[in-house]
Amino acid sequence: MFDSFNWGAGVIIVNLILSLAIAIVVAIAIILIALEWQHRNRPGNDLELRAVNWEKTPTEPQRLLLKGEFELCNRTKTLEIMVPEVTAKVKLLSDGSLANTRVNTRIIAAHEATTPRADDYWLAYIVKARHLTRFQVIIDIQSPNLKELQSAWVQIRYVTYGPQGRIPKVRHLVIPMQYPDPQIPPTPRPVEGGGQVFPIRTHLLAQLDDPVEVVQRYVMPHAKPGDIVTMGETPLALIQGRFRHPTEVKPGWVAVRICYFFMPTSSLATACGLQTLVDIVGPVRVFGAFVGGAIGKVLGHPGGFYELAGEQARLIDDVTGTLPPYDQFIVLGPEDPQGVVNRIRQATGLEAAIVDVNDLKAVKILAATSGLSTALVERSLRSNPAGNADERTPLVLIRPESDQSL
């Protein structure tokens, strides 16, 4: 009887210990899940760098100043983020040699309640929640061939220091320095089946541009009622800042393993190129599109991956996919192209379309104003009058055969 009682008590104690252990494990798991959820949903070092304005001022026949205004904005509600470092690097692109060209870059902080230092030292600064600080970048260019300079590729490198640790970041900006005369008539090209197209040359489009203003500046001096204006999807994406340097892309498990299965010429055949798609639509959708596309290909239905992964899968241009200096970047598809063409028509009265055209006579219309004949646009652009090289003609004016005079 005594032994039986001890055995029963031991079982009870063991059960209590096991129950307590399970409860502790469950509690720890819940705490870890809660911490992970909280971590993923916290903003962390959410400090946004904004380019406010750029000015180009010739000071001497062989000297030019570029002045840029920037803001560092803390978008969090409660967190303080420090900025211990900010530097600027400039790469000039030119039609000629840069052998006798000198570039000097200065960063002048404009922190609240502080006096800018004469030595241009960046004083580490705390940006409080929902506040911002400002600074100015001054680029002093001295060159005997200023007129040959095409653009300045500016890299603003800064460090955020806060809840996520010390995170280096970079913001890329392209500043155009050559502007063609918008009054020079473009050269017309005949269209098979009737009509004409006019490739419109512009400056190197960048984030400081607005697509409507670009059309007003370069197209409207030559447009007539009934004309149609088209803009390439890549130039529009560049204006919208939808490009990423490969150093900013961190390929994950899906991108590293699946990229090998794409054709070598595809923009998704590199881990960074495919990762940009993963970052847009998520790894689950990309993996599912890969599996579904593979099954569809076996069943005689190629192209299933792009149908399942979404429109952005077809629009990504990997490194080397566009003109310098954007050839160093992965360019995404544009955002809200329908809204852009609607704005163009409202401001100019012209029918408009955002298009993706290549030298293989493939024309894809991403967005078009209502009532526009897509068949006419496709026929007019089949020869790719804008080109895929360094023509710098992102706009094409289409004139139907009813009126072909400029």
XYZ file of N, CA, C and O in Angstrom, residues 54 66 139 150-154 173-177 179 204 206 208:
68
model
N 17.584 71.162 -57.032
C 18.928 71.281 -57.576
C 19.009 72.547 -58.428
O 18.077 72.867 -59.169
N 26.925 73.120 -58.944
C 25.657 72.417 -58.757
C 25.339 72.443 -57.269
O 26.159 72.021 -56.444
N 28.584 71.049 -55.500
C 29.542 70.385 -56.390
C 30.178 71.452 -57.275
O 29.500 72.096 -58.082
N 27.519 65.656 -69.990
C 26.167 65.148 -70.188
C 25.354 65.150 -68.901
O 24.215 65.608 -68.872
N 25.943 64.615 -67.832
C 25.207 64.479 -66.586
C 26.176 64.251 -65.439
O 27.354 63.934 -65.642
N 25.647 64.407 -64.236
C 26.414 64.119 -63.023
C 25.674 63.055 -62.225
O 24.497 63.228 -61.889
N 26.348 61.962 -61.973
C 25.787 60.889 -61.156
C 26.257 61.129 -59.725
O 27.431 61.010 -59.404
N 25.318 61.490 -58.865
C 25.623 61.861 -57.491
C 25.192 60.730 -56.558
O 24.055 60.263 -56.621
N 21.338 59.885 -57.434
C 20.638 60.912 -58.191
C 21.428 61.198 -59.460
O 22.664 61.231 -59.453
N 20.710 61.392 -60.542
C 21.335 61.764 -61.812
C 20.890 63.181 -62.157
O 19.689 63.453 -62.240
N 21.855 64.064 -62.353
C 21.565 65.462 -62.657
C 21.904 65.706 -64.119
O 23.078 65.677 -64.512
N 20.918 65.946 -64.982
C 21.208 66.224 -66.395
C 21.907 67.571 -66.559
O 21.622 68.527 -65.826
N 22.811 67.655 -67.525
C 23.559 68.891 -67.749
C 23.510 69.344 -69.207
O 24.043 70.392 -69.542
N 20.739 70.033 -72.346
C 19.325 70.151 -72.687
C 19.195 70.522 -74.167
O 19.581 71.628 -74.564
N 18.660 63.898 -70.449
C 18.656 62.633 -69.723
C 17.648 62.746 -68.585
O 17.847 63.514 -67.639
N 15.460 62.261 -65.274
C 15.880 61.900 -63.931
C 14.752 62.174 -62.943
O 13.672 62.632 -63.315
N 14.190 64.410 -60.792
C 13.715 65.776 -60.602
C 12.750 66.202 -61.702
O 12.212 67.311 -61.660
